[in-house]
XYZ file of C-alpha atoms in Angstrom:
438
model
C 24.261 71.884 -34.991
C 26.800 71.624 -32.173
C 24.496 73.686 -29.970
C 21.573 71.373 -30.702
C 23.732 68.324 -30.012
C 25.082 69.788 -26.753
C 21.557 70.698 -25.627
C 20.409 67.142 -26.377
C 23.299 65.570 -24.425
C 22.702 67.868 -21.424
C 18.990 67.094 -21.587
C 19.649 63.347 -21.519
C 22.054 63.708 -18.587
C 19.519 65.780 -16.629
C 16.719 63.299 -17.449
C 18.871 60.325 -16.398
C 19.894 62.143 -13.220
C 16.281 62.953 -12.416
C 15.288 59.321 -13.016
C 18.203 58.110 -10.884
C 17.470 60.297 -7.860
C 13.710 59.958 -8.313
C 14.006 56.185 -8.243
C 16.209 56.271 -5.135
C 13.646 58.474 -3.376
C 10.772 56.124 -4.346
C 12.614 53.024 -3.133
C 13.638 54.706 0.130
C 10.023 55.729 0.752
C 8.718 52.234 -0.053
C 11.217 50.603 2.329
C 10.390 53.144 5.031
C 6.670 52.355 4.661
C 7.301 48.595 4.891
C 9.483 48.980 8.001
C 6.846 51.220 9.633
C 4.090 48.674 8.923
C 6.171 45.929 10.603
C 6.791 47.806 13.858
C 3.628 46.736 15.721
C 4.934 43.161 15.459
C 8.704 43.477 14.952
C 11.208 46.147 15.917
C 12.671 46.892 12.457
C 15.198 49.421 11.202
C 17.600 50.099 8.324
C 20.395 52.567 7.681
C 20.133 53.606 4.014
C 19.026 52.873 0.469
C 21.507 53.369 -2.376
C 21.656 52.852 -6.129
C 25.195 52.247 -7.384
C 26.503 53.295 -10.788
C 26.592 49.576 -11.688
C 22.794 49.481 -11.331
C 22.680 47.697 -7.973
C 19.939 48.818 -5.573
C 20.926 48.112 -1.973
C 19.127 48.409 1.350
C 21.842 48.547 3.989
C 22.242 47.492 7.623
C 18.818 46.063 8.415
C 17.887 44.878 11.901
C 14.807 42.984 13.065
C 13.941 42.013 16.642
C 10.917 39.963 17.724
C 10.448 40.304 21.492
C 8.257 37.283 22.316
C 10.836 34.799 20.984
C 13.844 37.088 21.640
C 14.854 36.578 18.005
C 17.283 39.044 16.443
C 18.110 39.125 12.720
C 20.644 41.472 11.186
C 21.437 41.843 7.477
C 24.407 43.695 6.029
C 22.551 44.463 2.811
C 19.813 43.290 0.479
C 20.609 44.012 -3.150
C 18.961 43.871 -6.554
C 20.999 44.318 -9.726
C 20.265 44.318 -13.442
C 22.771 44.364 -16.318
C 23.446 48.127 -16.013
C 22.268 51.381 -14.423
C 19.955 52.327 -17.301
C 18.166 48.974 -17.149
C 17.717 49.405 -13.382
C 16.219 52.878 -13.880
C 13.824 51.437 -16.483
C 13.028 48.348 -14.379
C 9.638 49.543 -13.083
C 8.355 50.565 -16.522
C 9.670 47.316 -18.064
C 7.850 45.200 -15.481
C 4.643 47.153 -16.039
C 5.018 46.428 -19.773
C 5.391 42.708 -19.003
C 9.071 42.503 -19.956
C 11.843 41.061 -17.838
C 15.323 42.646 -17.686
C 18.206 40.925 -19.499
C 19.811 40.186 -16.165
C 18.534 40.185 -12.615
C 20.425 39.235 -9.468
C 19.134 39.367 -5.890
C 21.611 39.055 -3.055
C 21.503 39.053 0.742
C 24.875 39.783 2.319
C 25.736 39.212 5.981
C 22.486 37.545 7.074
C 23.113 36.891 10.773
C 20.572 35.278 13.093
C 20.133 32.917 16.038
C 17.425 30.240 16.050
C 15.949 29.373 19.473
C 16.349 25.779 20.624
C 12.568 25.501 21.003
C 12.109 25.917 17.240
C 14.537 23.051 16.562
C 12.686 20.949 19.116
C 9.333 21.693 17.468
C 10.741 20.961 14.001
C 12.169 17.681 15.270
C 8.679 16.453 16.112
C 7.645 16.714 12.432
C 10.977 15.852 10.802
C 10.726 12.606 8.807
C 13.110 9.966 10.126
C 14.291 9.188 6.591
C 16.545 6.317 5.645
C 19.126 8.766 4.250
C 19.368 10.652 7.556
C 19.824 7.278 9.284
C 22.621 6.276 6.907
C 24.482 9.532 7.625
C 24.207 8.773 11.371
C 25.661 5.255 11.187
C 28.233 4.828 13.952
C 27.184 8.067 15.675
C 26.809 6.544 19.138
C 23.155 6.251 20.214
C 22.033 8.703 17.503
C 19.690 6.930 15.081
C 19.395 9.719 12.521
C 20.504 13.284 11.918
C 17.567 15.615 12.517
C 16.945 19.212 13.655
C 18.170 18.652 17.218
C 21.436 17.166 15.980
C 21.914 20.129 13.626
C 21.297 22.417 16.590
C 24.131 20.672 18.438
C 26.323 21.002 15.335
C 25.997 24.791 15.471
C 23.159 25.546 13.076
C 21.489 27.566 15.826
C 23.694 30.578 15.025
C 24.224 31.305 11.352
C 25.992 33.924 9.254
C 25.336 33.518 5.539
C 25.344 35.146 2.118
C 22.737 34.318 -0.532
C 22.733 35.222 -4.223
C 20.300 34.098 -6.911
C 19.266 35.319 -10.332
C 19.638 34.939 -14.076
C 21.164 36.360 -17.241
C 19.605 36.223 -20.702
C 21.343 36.419 -24.087
C 18.664 37.269 -26.641
C 20.765 36.485 -29.751
C 21.146 32.892 -28.548
C 17.849 32.694 -26.628
C 20.040 31.458 -23.753
C 18.746 31.712 -20.184
C 21.228 30.991 -17.356
C 20.131 30.747 -13.718
C 22.587 30.746 -10.813
C 22.231 30.392 -7.038
C 24.856 30.498 -4.302
C 24.353 29.985 -0.559
C 27.430 30.350 1.641
C 27.324 29.686 5.412
C 30.280 30.809 7.522
C 32.059 27.903 9.157
C 29.830 25.362 7.392
C 30.013 25.352 3.607
C 28.693 26.659 0.314
C 26.190 25.329 -2.244
C 26.187 26.611 -5.818
C 23.933 25.671 -8.721
C 23.772 26.727 -12.364
C 21.433 25.800 -15.203
C 21.495 26.850 -18.863
C 18.310 26.639 -20.939
C 17.147 27.578 -24.432
C 13.613 28.566 -25.442
C 12.649 31.285 -22.952
C 12.138 34.172 -25.401
C 8.343 34.359 -25.053
C 8.593 34.640 -21.238
C 11.281 37.321 -21.475
C 9.066 39.331 -23.824
C 5.950 38.826 -21.690
C 6.443 37.141 -18.319
C 2.680 36.885 -17.832
C 2.689 34.219 -20.559
C 4.277 31.846 -18.023
C 0.754 30.744 -17.051
C 0.204 29.273 -20.525
C 3.823 28.482 -21.347
C 4.652 25.143 -22.967
C 7.732 23.920 -21.115
C 8.234 21.168 -23.704
C 9.871 23.867 -25.826
C 12.560 24.519 -23.200
C 15.823 22.708 -23.858
C 18.164 22.218 -20.892
C 21.760 22.554 -22.102
C 23.740 22.133 -18.886
C 23.217 21.714 -15.150
C 25.840 22.028 -12.430
C 25.596 21.505 -8.672
C 28.618 22.229 -6.461
C 29.106 21.741 -2.700
C 32.172 22.977 -0.791
C 32.903 22.198 2.851
C 34.042 25.080 5.084
C 33.756 23.315 8.438
C 30.602 21.181 8.472
C 32.476 17.887 8.056
C 34.729 18.661 11.017
C 31.721 19.510 13.187
C 29.901 16.314 12.171
C 32.934 14.071 12.688
C 33.732 15.600 16.094
C 30.083 15.298 17.178
C 29.744 11.643 16.157
C 33.226 10.630 17.311
C 32.346 12.027 20.743
C 29.031 10.121 20.738
C 30.823 6.894 19.750
C 33.725 7.559 22.174
C 36.398 7.159 19.462
C 38.882 9.484 17.756
C 37.896 11.495 14.676
C 39.953 9.303 12.324
C 38.544 6.144 13.924
C 34.993 7.391 13.435
C 35.580 8.274 9.750
C 36.857 4.734 9.183
C 34.014 3.148 11.190
C 31.341 5.254 9.476
C 32.698 4.499 5.984
C 32.794 0.773 6.849
C 29.161 0.841 8.001
C 27.983 2.764 4.925
C 29.808 0.267 2.694
C 28.116 -2.609 4.548
C 24.710 -0.933 4.107
C 25.224 -0.391 0.368
C 26.202 -4.029 -0.061
C 22.520 -4.779 0.621
C 21.729 -2.818 -2.559
C 24.090 -4.932 -4.722
C 26.191 -1.816 -5.226
C 28.800 -2.074 -7.991
C 31.232 0.599 -9.209
C 34.640 0.995 -10.797
C 35.721 3.177 -7.856
C 36.317 2.027 -4.268
C 33.181 3.022 -2.330
C 34.769 3.024 1.137
C 37.825 5.112 0.171
C 35.676 7.494 -1.869
C 33.234 7.952 1.006
C 36.074 8.552 3.493
C 37.291 11.347 1.223
C 33.751 12.714 1.062
C 33.689 13.288 4.853
C 37.171 14.848 4.976
C 37.436 18.586 5.856
C 37.479 20.986 2.920
C 36.011 18.514 0.425
C 34.507 19.823 -2.839
C 31.902 17.817 -4.729
C 30.424 18.702 -8.116
C 27.715 16.987 -10.146
C 27.142 18.132 -13.719
C 24.856 17.200 -16.604
C 25.037 17.993 -20.304
C 22.020 16.154 -21.695
C 21.945 14.761 -25.199
C 19.065 15.771 -27.537
C 15.886 13.945 -26.551
C 16.792 13.629 -22.874
C 13.817 14.694 -20.773
C 14.351 15.843 -17.181
C 10.618 15.451 -16.576
C 11.015 11.716 -17.294
C 13.966 11.304 -14.915
C 12.313 8.620 -12.767
C 11.831 6.328 -15.786
C 15.503 6.144 -16.831
C 17.698 3.275 -15.702
C 20.963 4.307 -14.042
C 23.169 3.374 -17.054
C 20.787 5.293 -19.371
C 20.835 8.306 -17.047
C 24.642 8.376 -16.995
C 25.038 8.058 -20.776
C 22.106 10.204 -21.991
C 22.779 13.049 -19.563
C 26.602 12.937 -19.713
C 26.541 12.709 -15.918
C 29.849 13.688 -14.301
C 30.702 13.361 -10.607
C 33.822 15.188 -9.447
C 35.415 14.819 -6.015
C 38.186 17.324 -5.218
C 38.820 17.985 -8.950
C 39.095 14.246 -9.706
C 36.352 12.730 -11.878
C 34.912 9.465 -10.630
C 34.782 6.612 -13.105
C 31.048 5.891 -13.333
C 31.558 2.945 -15.687
C 29.450 0.007 -14.568
C 27.836 1.934 -11.696
C 24.710 0.085 -10.593
C 22.643 -0.564 -7.473
C 19.099 -1.474 -6.502
C 17.657 2.006 -5.999
C 14.233 0.597 -5.035
C 15.802 -1.220 -2.093
C 17.130 1.923 -0.396
C 14.083 2.480 1.803
C 14.228 -1.184 2.859
C 17.836 -1.050 4.061
C 18.276 -3.115 7.249
C 20.413 -0.653 9.207
C 19.809 -2.543 12.441
C 21.744 -5.468 10.936
C 24.529 -3.069 9.926
C 24.801 -1.677 13.451
C 24.780 -5.141 15.022
C 27.462 -6.346 12.588
C 29.716 -3.466 13.681
C 28.769 -3.738 17.379
C 27.191 -0.275 17.332
C 23.656 -1.112 18.504
C 21.352 1.682 19.632
C 18.462 1.544 22.102
C 15.790 0.990 19.444
C 17.700 -2.083 18.165
C 16.998 -3.698 21.504
C 13.260 -2.874 21.428
C 12.215 -6.514 21.216
C 14.364 -7.546 24.156
C 13.105 -4.595 26.182
C 9.497 -5.482 25.375
C 9.921 -8.992 26.767
C 11.217 -7.545 30.014
C 8.676 -4.717 30.259
C 6.177 -6.567 32.476
C 8.781 -7.346 35.143
C 10.099 -3.767 34.982
C 6.565 -2.382 35.361
C 6.159 -4.370 38.575
C 9.355 -2.792 39.939
C 8.273 0.833 39.348
C 8.114 2.895 42.534
C 4.981 5.016 43.008
C 5.944 8.493 44.228
C 3.722 11.321 45.542
C 3.934 14.254 43.119
C 4.903 16.497 46.044
C 8.180 14.534 46.360
C 9.238 14.469 42.704
C 11.976 17.077 43.283
C 13.921 14.355 45.150
C 14.198 12.282 41.958
C 16.036 14.656 39.625
C 17.740 12.911 36.660
C 15.724 9.703 37.270
C 13.609 7.977 34.631
C 9.882 8.369 35.326
C 6.479 7.199 34.073
C 3.859 9.965 34.407
C 0.150 9.558 33.711
C -1.845 12.769 33.352
C -5.473 13.201 34.382
C -6.445 13.130 30.678
C -5.046 9.578 30.424
C -1.870 10.425 28.473
C 1.297 8.668 29.623
C 4.806 10.119 29.275
C 8.117 8.353 29.901
C 11.247 10.423 30.277
C 13.918 11.776 32.616
C 13.150 14.417 35.254
C 15.231 17.527 34.544
C 13.621 19.989 36.963
C 10.681 20.523 39.355
C 9.655 24.113 40.070
C 6.740 26.555 40.056
C 4.184 23.741 40.237
C 5.525 22.067 37.075
C 7.626 18.990 36.339
C 9.978 19.138 33.356
C 10.943 15.813 31.775
C 13.093 15.068 28.746
C 11.372 12.672 26.364
C 12.318 10.992 23.110
C 10.843 12.790 20.072
C 11.611 12.189 16.418
C 15.358 11.753 15.920
C 16.283 13.415 19.220
C 14.868 14.656 22.523
C 12.619 17.480 23.695
C 11.743 18.968 27.083
C 8.106 18.723 28.203
C 6.476 20.691 31.032
C 3.627 18.998 32.957
C 1.505 20.824 35.549
C 1.716 18.981 38.880
C -2.019 19.484 39.355
C -2.671 17.420 36.207
C -0.568 14.419 37.277
C -2.678 11.382 38.146
C 0.251 9.080 38.974
C 4.037 9.186 38.951
C 6.262 6.103 39.059
C 10.051 6.026 39.167
C 12.065 3.381 37.322
C 14.657 1.397 39.270
C 18.252 2.628 38.944
């Protein structure tokens, strides 16, 4: 009997070992094939593939380089982990059978990449100049809103981050918990967690998701956490410099302007909005929003709840640096947000921007037009850093500042979206060029 038992144990160990090494070989080959297929377009490489005894599959030290945009991306590791080694070994067969593992986590560690300025400039052209982005830019000098070009200046052009997302499932409770964490070096971290009941049929056959009735899913808790690791300092320094004030002066000015803006919404709360907002833009702040809905609360019907109903039926909690805000009596006209008169706010705080003076400029435009100096395109290099009006042969007109003239092209900086972009115009396609008076 002992001999039979010993033979069985040895057989299981050998089978597990064969599965373990066989799986590692298959994954390594698959990754190698993917990397090879990318090489006509991207220079790609990786160091190794490993399966840990905890069941984590990792692809280590990946590098990607795209020559045309000079973009380089390096990744410390990409990992996939189930609840244990045996479940990882059985993962392929489980998926083929339509079953999901009890736990699955995907992580990307040490994602390091630079984003070219041109991509931010292109994104800026399509970025919606939302009212929220304008509120966050109140008091930020001549900056009307925070868009891609402002984030470029804040340092989002070079990022080092870690990402982790996945779920765990407890069958005895039919409890499904999803988690996600994104951490950016020198900026901050965002973490979310949601607990749901009623996912058994998907766990048993994930293909049933196409016909799944989500009315049977009951959300138990939701949590959203944001921690500052440097973003607030970067934003305050950027805007304080634009407004030509100290960091502390800008925090106070910005909080005053936001408070003035929210007064237009008939904002009421038990907490002091200005002092709370000033704390929100302090370095190292931590903010957490959590929900623990009562039975009958429907997330799909969120837009139909009044604010008091939302707070009470969802057990909404808002925590700032471990201190819970008193949400008693919180109310404001949410429909009026998009109609906020931020021009009036800026004028009240003597922080007008160029677009606030658009009407006054328009009334003076005819006299200014008469003062424009026509310049031969061959002499444009003499007018570096001057404002210019250029009409192309196709009839398009561009107004901007000359930044360079070389190789038969004129480069001007023009207003686009929430910031500026550089535009190259062939000299041969210029019909007329007129310089604005200094």
